[in-house]
CSV table of C-alpha atoms in Angstrom, one decimal:
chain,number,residue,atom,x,y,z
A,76,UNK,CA,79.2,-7.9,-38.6
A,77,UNK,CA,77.9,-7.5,-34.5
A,78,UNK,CA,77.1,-3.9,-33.3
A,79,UNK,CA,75.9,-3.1,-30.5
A,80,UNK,CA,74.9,0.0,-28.3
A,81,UNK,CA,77.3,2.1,-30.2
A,82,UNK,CA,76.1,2.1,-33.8
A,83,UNK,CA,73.6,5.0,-34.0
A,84,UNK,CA,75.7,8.1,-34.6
A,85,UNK,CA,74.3,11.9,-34.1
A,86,UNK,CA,75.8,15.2,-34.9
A,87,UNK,CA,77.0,15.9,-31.5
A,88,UNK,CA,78.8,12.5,-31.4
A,89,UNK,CA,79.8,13.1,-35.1
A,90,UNK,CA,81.6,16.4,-34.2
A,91,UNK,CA,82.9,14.9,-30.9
A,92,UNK,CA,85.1,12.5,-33.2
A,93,UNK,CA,85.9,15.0,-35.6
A,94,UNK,CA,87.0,17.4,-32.2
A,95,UNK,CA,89.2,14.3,-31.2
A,96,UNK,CA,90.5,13.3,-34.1
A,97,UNK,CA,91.7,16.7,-35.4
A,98,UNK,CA,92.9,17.1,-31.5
A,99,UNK,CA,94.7,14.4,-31.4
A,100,UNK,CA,96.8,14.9,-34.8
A,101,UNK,CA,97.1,18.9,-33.8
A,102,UNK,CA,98.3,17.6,-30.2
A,103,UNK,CA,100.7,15.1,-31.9
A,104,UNK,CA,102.5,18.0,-34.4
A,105,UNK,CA,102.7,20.7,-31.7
A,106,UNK,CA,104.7,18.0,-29.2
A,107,UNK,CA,106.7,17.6,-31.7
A,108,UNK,CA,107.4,21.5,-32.1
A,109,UNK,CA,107.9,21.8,-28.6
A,110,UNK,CA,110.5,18.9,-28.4
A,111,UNK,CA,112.1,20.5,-31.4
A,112,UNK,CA,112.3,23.6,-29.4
A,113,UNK,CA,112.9,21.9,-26.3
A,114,UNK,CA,115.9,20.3,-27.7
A,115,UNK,CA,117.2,23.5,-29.0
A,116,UNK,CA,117.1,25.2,-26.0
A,117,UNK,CA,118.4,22.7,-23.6
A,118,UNK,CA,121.3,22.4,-26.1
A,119,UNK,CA,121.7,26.0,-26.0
A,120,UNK,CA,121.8,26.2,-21.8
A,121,UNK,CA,124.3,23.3,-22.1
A,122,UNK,CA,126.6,25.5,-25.0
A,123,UNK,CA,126.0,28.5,-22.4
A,124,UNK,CA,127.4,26.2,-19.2
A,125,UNK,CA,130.3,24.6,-21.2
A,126,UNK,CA,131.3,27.9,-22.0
A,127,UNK,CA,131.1,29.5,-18.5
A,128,UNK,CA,133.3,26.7,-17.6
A,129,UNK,CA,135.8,26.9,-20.1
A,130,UNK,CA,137.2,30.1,-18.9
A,131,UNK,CA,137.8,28.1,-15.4
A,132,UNK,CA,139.1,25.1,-17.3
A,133,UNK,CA,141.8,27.2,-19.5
A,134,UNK,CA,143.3,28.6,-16.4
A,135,UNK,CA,143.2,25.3,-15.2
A,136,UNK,CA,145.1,23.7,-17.8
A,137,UNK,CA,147.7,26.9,-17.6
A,138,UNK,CA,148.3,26.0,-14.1
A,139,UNK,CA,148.9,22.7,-15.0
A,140,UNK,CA,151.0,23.0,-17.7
A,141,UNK,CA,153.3,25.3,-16.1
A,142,UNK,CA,153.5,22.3,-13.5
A,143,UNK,CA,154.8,20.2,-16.0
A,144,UNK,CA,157.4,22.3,-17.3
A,145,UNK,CA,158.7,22.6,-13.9
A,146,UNK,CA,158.8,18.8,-13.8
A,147,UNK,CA,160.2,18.5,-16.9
A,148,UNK,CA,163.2,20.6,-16.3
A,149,UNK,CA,163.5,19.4,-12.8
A,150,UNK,CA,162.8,15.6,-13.3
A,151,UNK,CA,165.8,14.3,-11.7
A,152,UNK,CA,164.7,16.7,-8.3
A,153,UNK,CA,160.6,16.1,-8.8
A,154,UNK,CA,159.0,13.5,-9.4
A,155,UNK,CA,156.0,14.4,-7.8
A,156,UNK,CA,153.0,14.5,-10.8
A,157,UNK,CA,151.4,18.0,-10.3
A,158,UNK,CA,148.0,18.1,-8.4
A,159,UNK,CA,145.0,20.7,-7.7
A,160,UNK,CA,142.4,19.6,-5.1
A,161,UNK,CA,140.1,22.2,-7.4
A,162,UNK,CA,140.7,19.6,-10.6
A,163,UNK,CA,142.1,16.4,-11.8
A,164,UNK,CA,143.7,16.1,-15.0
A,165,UNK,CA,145.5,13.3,-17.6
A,166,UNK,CA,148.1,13.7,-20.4
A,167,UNK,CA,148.0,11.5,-23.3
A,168,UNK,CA,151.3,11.0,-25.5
A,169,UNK,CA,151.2,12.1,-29.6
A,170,UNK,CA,149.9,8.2,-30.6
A,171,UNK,CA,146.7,9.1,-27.4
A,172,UNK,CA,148.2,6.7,-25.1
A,173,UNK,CA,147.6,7.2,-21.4
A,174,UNK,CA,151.1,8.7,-19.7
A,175,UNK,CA,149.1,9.6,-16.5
A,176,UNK,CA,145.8,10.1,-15.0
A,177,UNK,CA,144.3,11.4,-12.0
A,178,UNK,CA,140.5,11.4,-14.0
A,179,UNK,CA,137.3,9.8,-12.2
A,180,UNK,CA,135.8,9.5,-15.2
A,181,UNK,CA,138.9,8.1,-17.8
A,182,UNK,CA,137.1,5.7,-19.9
A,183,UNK,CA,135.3,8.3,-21.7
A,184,UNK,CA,138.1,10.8,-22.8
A,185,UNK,CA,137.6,12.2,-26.1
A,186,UNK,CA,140.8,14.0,-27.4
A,187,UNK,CA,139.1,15.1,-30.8
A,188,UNK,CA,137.2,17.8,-29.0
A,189,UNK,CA,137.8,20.5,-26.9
A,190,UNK,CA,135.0,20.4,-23.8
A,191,UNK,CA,132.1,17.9,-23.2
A,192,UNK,CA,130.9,16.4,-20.3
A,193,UNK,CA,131.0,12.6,-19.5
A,194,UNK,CA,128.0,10.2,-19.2
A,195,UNK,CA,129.0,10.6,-15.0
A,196,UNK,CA,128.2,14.3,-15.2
A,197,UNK,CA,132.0,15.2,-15.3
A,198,UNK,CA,133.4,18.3,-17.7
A,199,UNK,CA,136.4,17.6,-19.6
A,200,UNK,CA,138.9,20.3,-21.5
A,201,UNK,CA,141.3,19.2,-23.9
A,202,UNK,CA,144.3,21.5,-24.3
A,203,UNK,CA,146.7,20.2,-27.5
A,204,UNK,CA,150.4,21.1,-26.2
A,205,UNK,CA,152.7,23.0,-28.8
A,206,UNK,CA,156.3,21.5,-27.0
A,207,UNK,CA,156.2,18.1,-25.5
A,208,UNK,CA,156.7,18.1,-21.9
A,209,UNK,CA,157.5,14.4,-20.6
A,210,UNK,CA,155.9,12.9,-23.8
A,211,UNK,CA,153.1,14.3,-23.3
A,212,UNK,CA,151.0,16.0,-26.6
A,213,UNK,CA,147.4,16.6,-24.8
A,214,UNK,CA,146.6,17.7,-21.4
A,215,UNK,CA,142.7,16.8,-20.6
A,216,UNK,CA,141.3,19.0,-17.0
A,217,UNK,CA,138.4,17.2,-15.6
A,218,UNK,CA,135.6,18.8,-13.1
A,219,UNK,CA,132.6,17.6,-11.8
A,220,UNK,CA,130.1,18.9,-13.8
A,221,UNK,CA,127.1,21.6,-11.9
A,222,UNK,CA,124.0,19.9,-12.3
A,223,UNK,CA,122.3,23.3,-11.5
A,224,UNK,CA,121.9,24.3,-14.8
A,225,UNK,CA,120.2,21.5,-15.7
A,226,UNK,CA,117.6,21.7,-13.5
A,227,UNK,CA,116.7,25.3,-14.6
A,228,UNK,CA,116.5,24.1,-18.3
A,229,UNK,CA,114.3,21.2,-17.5
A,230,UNK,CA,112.3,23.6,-15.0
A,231,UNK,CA,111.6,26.1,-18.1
A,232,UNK,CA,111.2,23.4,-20.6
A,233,UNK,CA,108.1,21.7,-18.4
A,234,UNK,CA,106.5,25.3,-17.3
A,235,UNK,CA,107.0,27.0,-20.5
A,236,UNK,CA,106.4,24.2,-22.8
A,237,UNK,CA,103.2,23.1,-20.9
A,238,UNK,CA,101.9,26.3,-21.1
A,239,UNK,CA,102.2,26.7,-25.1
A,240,UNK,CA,100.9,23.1,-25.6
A,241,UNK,CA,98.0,24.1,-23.6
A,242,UNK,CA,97.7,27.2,-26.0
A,243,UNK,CA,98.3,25.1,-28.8
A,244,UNK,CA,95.5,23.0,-27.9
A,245,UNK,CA,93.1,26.2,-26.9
A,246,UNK,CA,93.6,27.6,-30.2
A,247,UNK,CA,93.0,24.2,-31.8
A,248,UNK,CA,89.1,23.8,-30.4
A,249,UNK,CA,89.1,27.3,-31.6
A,250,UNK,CA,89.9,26.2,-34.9
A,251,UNK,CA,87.6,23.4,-34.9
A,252,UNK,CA,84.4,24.7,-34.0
A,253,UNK,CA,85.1,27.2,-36.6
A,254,UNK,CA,85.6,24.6,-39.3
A,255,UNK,CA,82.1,22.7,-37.9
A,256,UNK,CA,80.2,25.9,-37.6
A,257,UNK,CA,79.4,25.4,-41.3
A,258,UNK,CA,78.3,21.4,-40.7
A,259,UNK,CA,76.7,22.1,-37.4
A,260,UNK,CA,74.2,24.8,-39.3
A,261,UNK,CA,73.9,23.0,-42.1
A,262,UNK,CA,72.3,20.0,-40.2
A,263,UNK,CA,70.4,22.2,-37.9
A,264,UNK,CA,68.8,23.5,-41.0
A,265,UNK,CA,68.1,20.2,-42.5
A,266,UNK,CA,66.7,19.0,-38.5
A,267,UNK,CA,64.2,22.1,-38.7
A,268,UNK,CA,63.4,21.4,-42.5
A,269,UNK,CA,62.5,18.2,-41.3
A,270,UNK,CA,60.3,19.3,-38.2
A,271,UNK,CA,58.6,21.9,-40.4
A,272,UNK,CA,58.0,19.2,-43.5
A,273,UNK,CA,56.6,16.3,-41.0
A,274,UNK,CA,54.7,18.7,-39.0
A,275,UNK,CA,52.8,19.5,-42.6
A,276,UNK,CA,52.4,16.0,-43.5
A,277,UNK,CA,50.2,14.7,-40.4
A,278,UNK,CA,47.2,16.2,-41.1
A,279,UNK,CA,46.6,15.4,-45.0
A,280,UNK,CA,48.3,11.9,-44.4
A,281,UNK,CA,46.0,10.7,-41.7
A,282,UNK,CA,43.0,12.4,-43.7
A,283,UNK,CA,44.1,10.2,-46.8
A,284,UNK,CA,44.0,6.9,-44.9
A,285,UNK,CA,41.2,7.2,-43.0
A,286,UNK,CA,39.0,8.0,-46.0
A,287,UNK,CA,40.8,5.2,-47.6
A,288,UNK,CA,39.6,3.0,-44.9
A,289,UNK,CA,35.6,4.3,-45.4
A,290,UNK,CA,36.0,3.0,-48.6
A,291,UNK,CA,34.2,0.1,-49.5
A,292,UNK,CA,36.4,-1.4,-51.9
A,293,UNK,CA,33.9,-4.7,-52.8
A,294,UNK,CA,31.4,-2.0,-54.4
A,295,UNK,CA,34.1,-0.6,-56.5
A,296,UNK,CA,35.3,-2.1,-60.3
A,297,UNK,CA,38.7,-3.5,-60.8
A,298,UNK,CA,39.8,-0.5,-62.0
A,299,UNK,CA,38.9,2.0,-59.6
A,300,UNK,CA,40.0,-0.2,-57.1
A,301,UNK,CA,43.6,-0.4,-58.5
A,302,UNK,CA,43.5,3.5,-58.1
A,303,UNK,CA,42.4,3.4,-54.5
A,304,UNK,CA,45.0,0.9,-54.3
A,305,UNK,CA,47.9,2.5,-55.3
A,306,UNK,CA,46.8,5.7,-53.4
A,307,UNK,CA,46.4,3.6,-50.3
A,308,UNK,CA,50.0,2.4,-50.8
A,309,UNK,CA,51.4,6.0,-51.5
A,310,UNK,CA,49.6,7.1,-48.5
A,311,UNK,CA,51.1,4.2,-46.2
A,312,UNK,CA,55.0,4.8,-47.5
A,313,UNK,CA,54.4,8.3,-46.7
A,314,UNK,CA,53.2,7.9,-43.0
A,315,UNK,CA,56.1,5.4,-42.6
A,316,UNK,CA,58.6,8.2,-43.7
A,317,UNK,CA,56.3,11.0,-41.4
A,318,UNK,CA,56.9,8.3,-38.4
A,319,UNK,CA,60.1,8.0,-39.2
A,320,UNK,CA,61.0,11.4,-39.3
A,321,UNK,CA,59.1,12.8,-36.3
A,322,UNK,CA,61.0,10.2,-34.4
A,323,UNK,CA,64.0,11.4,-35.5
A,324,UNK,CA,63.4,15.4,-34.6
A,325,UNK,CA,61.5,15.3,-31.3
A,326,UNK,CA,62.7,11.2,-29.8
A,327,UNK,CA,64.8,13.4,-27.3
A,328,UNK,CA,61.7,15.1,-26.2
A,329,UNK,CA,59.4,12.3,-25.7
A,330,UNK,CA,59.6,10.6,-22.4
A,331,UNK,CA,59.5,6.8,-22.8
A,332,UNK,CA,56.7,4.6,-21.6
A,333,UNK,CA,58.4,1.2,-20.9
A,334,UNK,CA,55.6,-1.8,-21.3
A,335,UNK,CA,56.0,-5.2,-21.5
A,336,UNK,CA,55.1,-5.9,-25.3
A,337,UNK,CA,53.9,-9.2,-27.0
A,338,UNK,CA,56.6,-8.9,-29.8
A,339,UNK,CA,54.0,-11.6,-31.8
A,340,UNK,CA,50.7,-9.6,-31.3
A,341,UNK,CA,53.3,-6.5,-32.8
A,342,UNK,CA,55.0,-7.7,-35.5
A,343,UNK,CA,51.4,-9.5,-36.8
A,344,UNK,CA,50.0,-5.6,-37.1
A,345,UNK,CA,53.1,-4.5,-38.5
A,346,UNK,CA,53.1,-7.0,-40.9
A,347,UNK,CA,49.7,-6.2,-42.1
A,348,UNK,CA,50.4,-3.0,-42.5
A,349,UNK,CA,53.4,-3.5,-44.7
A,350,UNK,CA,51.6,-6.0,-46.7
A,351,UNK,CA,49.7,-4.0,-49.4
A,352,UNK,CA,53.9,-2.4,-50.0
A,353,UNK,CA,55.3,-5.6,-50.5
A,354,UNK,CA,52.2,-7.1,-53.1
A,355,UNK,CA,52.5,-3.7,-54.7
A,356,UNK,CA,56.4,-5.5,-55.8
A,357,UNK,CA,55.0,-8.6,-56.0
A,358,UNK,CA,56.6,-9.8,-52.4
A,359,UNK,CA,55.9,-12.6,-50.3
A,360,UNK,CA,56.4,-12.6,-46.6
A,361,UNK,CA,56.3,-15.4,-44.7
A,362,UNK,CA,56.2,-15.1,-40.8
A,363,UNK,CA,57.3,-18.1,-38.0
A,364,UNK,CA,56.4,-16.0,-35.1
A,365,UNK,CA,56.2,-17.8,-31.6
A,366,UNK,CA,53.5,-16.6,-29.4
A,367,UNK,CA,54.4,-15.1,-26.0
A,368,UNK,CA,57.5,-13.6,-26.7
A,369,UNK,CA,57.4,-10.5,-24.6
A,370,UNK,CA,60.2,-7.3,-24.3
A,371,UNK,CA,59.8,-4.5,-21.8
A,372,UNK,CA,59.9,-1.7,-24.4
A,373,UNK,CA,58.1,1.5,-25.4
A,374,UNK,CA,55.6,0.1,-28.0
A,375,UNK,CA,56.1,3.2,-30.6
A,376,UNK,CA,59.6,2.1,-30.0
A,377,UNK,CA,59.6,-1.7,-30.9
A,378,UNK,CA,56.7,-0.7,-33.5
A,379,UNK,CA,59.3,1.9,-35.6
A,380,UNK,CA,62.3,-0.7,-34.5
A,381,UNK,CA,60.5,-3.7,-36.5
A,382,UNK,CA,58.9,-1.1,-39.3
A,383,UNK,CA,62.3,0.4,-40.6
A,384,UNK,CA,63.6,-3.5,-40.7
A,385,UNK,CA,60.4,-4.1,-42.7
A,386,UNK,CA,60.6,-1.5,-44.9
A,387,UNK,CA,64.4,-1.9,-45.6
A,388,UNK,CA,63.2,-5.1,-46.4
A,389,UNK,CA,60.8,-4.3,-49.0
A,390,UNK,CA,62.8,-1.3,-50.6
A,391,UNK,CA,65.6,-2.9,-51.4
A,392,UNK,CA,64.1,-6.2,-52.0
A,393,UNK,CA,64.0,-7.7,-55.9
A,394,UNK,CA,60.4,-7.8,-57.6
A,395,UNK,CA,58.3,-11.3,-56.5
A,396,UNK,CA,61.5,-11.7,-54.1
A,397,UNK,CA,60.7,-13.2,-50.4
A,398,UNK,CA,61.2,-12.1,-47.0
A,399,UNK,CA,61.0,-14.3,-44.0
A,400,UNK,CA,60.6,-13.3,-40.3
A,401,UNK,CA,60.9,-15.4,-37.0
A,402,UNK,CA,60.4,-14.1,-33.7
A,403,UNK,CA,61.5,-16.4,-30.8
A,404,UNK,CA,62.8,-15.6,-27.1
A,405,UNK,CA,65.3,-13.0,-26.7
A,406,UNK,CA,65.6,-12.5,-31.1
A,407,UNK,CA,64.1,-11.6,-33.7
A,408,UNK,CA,64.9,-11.8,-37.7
A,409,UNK,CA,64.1,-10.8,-40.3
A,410,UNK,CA,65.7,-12.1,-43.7
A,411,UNK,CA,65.0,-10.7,-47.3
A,412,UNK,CA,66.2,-11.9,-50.6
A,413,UNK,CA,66.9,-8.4,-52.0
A,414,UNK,CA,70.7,-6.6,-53.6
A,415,UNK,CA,72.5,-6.9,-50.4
A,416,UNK,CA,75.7,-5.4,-49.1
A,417,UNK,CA,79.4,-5.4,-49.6
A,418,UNK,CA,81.8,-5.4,-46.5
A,419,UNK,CA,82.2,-1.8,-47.1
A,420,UNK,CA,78.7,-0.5,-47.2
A,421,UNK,CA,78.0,-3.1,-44.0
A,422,UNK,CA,80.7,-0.4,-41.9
A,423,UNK,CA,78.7,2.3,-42.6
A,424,UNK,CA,75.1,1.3,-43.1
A,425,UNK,CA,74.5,2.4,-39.6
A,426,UNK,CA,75.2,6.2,-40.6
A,427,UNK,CA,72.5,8.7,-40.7
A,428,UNK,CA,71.4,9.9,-43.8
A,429,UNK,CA,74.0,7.4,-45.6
A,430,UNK,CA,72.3,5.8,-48.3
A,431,UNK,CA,73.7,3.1,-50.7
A,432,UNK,CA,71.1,3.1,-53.7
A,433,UNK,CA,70.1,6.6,-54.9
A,434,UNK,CA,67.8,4.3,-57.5
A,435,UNK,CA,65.0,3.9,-54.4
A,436,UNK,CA,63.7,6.7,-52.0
A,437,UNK,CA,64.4,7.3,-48.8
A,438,UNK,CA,66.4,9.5,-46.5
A,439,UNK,CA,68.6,7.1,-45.2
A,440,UNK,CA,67.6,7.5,-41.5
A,441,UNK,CA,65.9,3.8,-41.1
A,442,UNK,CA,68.8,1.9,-39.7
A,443,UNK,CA,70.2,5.0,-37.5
A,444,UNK,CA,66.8,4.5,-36.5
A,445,UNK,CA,66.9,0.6,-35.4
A,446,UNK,CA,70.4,1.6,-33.9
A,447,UNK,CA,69.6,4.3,-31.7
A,448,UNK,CA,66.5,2.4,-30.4
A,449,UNK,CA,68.9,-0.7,-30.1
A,450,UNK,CA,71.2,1.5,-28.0
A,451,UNK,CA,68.8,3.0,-25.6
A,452,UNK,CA,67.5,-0.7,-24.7
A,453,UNK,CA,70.8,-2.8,-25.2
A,454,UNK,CA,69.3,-4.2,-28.0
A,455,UNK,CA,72.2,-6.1,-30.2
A,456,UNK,CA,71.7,-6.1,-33.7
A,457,UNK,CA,73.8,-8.3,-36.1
A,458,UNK,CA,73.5,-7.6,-39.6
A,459,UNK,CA,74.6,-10.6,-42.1
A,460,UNK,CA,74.5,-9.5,-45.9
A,461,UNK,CA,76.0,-10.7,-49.1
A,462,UNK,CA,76.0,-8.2,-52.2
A,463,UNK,CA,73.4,-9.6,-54.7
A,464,UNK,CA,72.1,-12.4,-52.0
A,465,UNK,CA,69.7,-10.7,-49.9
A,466,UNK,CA,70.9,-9.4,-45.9
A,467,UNK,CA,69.4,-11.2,-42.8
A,468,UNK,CA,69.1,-8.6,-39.3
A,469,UNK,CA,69.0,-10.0,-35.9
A,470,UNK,CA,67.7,-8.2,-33.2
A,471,UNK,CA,68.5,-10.1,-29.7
A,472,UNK,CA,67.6,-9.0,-26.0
């Protein structure tokens, strides 16, 4: 799996595509209320038209059919097809065969109904005769169909429809900031309870370690220097986690100071300081680290970048298991032997606070870390991992 520059995720981007994606379905099933409604009405304006023009259309066809009475009765005299320069009609014959037609629009006569219009805007009303009158059995009037009404109905549809999509979509962001209220307090809470908890953990930490450091630990027996040990190793994981979570509150508040790093010189301290963590699990880590290897970075940057990928390593890492790192221009890995990840878990492991193995600590921030760090710098980061076979990550610039 490659990400890139659009892995770390935060709770304004996290409600952005929550916003969107609740948008875009609300958006999608008020359309289709409004075509509903837009289809009802334009078929309503076109019911109201047809029936204005029937009235015309029945005198019309009166007209007509008096017409062809007269030249009925007085065939042998007239033989002259009745005409109106205000219509055109056709008759049709009891088996709807064509007698006679004066129609533009012929070909799409429909004797089963009573008035329609034509696919070339033309209005046609059928009128069934009760006597036959020169063979004919229907009588069809045809006029040219006023294409004012539709542009009124479209004109209303587009004003009055856009303005309750745009009310639809008003009341939806409504609707959605009120469902994320809860979330967005929620996290806020958690984001203080994190400022307030590191903010309490500076002082004793650095107190611990640097009294740890006085220590001269040759003088001691074995014993008491397992003790100091295992305080020294309790203090360390709990500076990582205060580093970790101080970058996490206040990162937005700290201006950057870009240096050009020697990535080998930094991942040898980080190294060391992660060592007494991975002996305490029996870990070995073996480093190929070429010297000279330089990034223009912010050194509390690169330093957290390479610690969280560290102590992932470690923390989900077997007991006497291995974990190899190799630093050369432009990428840097760094491979463990631990549980792994299936595909599923690697599409999310980016996440904040999305943690995989409740059975180790953590607050499952390390990664969102790496990623936001990755992001600000166009870092790539590829992350390669096999459930039960270990996970290699490769940071390249």
């Amino acid at each position: 799996m490659s990400v890139s520059n659009a892995t770390a995720t935060n709770i304004s981007h996290s409600e952005r595509s929550t916003l969107l994606r609740f948008l875009g379905l609300y958006a999608f099933l008020a359309l289709l209320i409004l075509i509903l409604g837009a289809t009802i009405y334009y078929k309503l304006q076109k019911d109201l038209m047809l029936q204005t023009e029937r009235l015309k259309l029945e005198e019309y066809s009166k007209e007509l059919i008096d017409g062809l009475k007269l030249l009925h009765i007085y065939f042998d005299r007239y033989r002259t097809y009745p005409r109106n320069p205000l219509y055109r009609s056709a008759i049709y014959d009891a088996d709807k065969v064509l007698i006679f037609s004066t129609l533009k629009d012929p070909d799409h006569v429909q004797l089963d109904k009573v008035i329609y219009t034509t696919p070339k805007h033309q209005i046609q009303y059928i009128h069934v005769l009760d006597s036959y009158y020169l063979g004919a059995k229907y009588v069809v009037v045809e006029i040219d169909e006023n294409r004012a009404w539709w542009m009124r109905a479209w004109r209303d549809i587009l004003i009055y429809g856009g303005g309750l999509l745009g009310l639809f979509l008003f009341a939806g962001v409504v609707l959605v900031r009120l469902f994320l209220s809860p979330m967005r307090n929620a996290l806020n809470l958690l984001d203080r309870f994190i400022k307030d908890t590191t903010h309490e953990l500076n002082t004793p930490v650095n107190a611990i370690l640097s009294n740890i450091e006085m220590i001269d630990q040759d003088k001691l027996d074995e014993r008491e220097a397992k003790k100091i040990k295992r305080i020294e190793i309790g203090a360390r994981t709990i500076s990582n986690i205060y580093q970790d979570l101080t970058y996490l509150v206040l990162h937005h508040q700290i201006a950057s100071q870009d240096e050009v790093v020697d990535m080998d010189r930094l991942v040898r301290e980080r190294v060391e300081f992660f060592k007494i963590l991975a002996e305490s699990k029996k870990i070995e880590i073996e480093t190929d680290l070429q010297p000279h290897v330089t990034l223009t970075i912010d050194r509390g940057k690169a330093a957290r970048l390479i610690d969280n990928l560290l102590s992932n390593a470690i923390k989900y890492n077997r007991r006497r298991g291995s974990i190899f790192i190799r630093l050369r221009p432009g990428e840097l890995l760094v491979e463990d032997s631990g549980v792994g990840m299936d595909d599923r878990a690697l599409k999310e492991v980016f996440k904040r606070y999305k943690r995989f193995d409740t059975s180790v600590g953590g607050f499952g921030i390390g990664l969102n870390i790496v990623a936001m760090i990755a992001r600000e710098y166009g870092l790539k980061i590829d992350l390669k991992s096999r459930k039960g076979k270990g996970s290699k990550v490769f940071i390249r610039w």
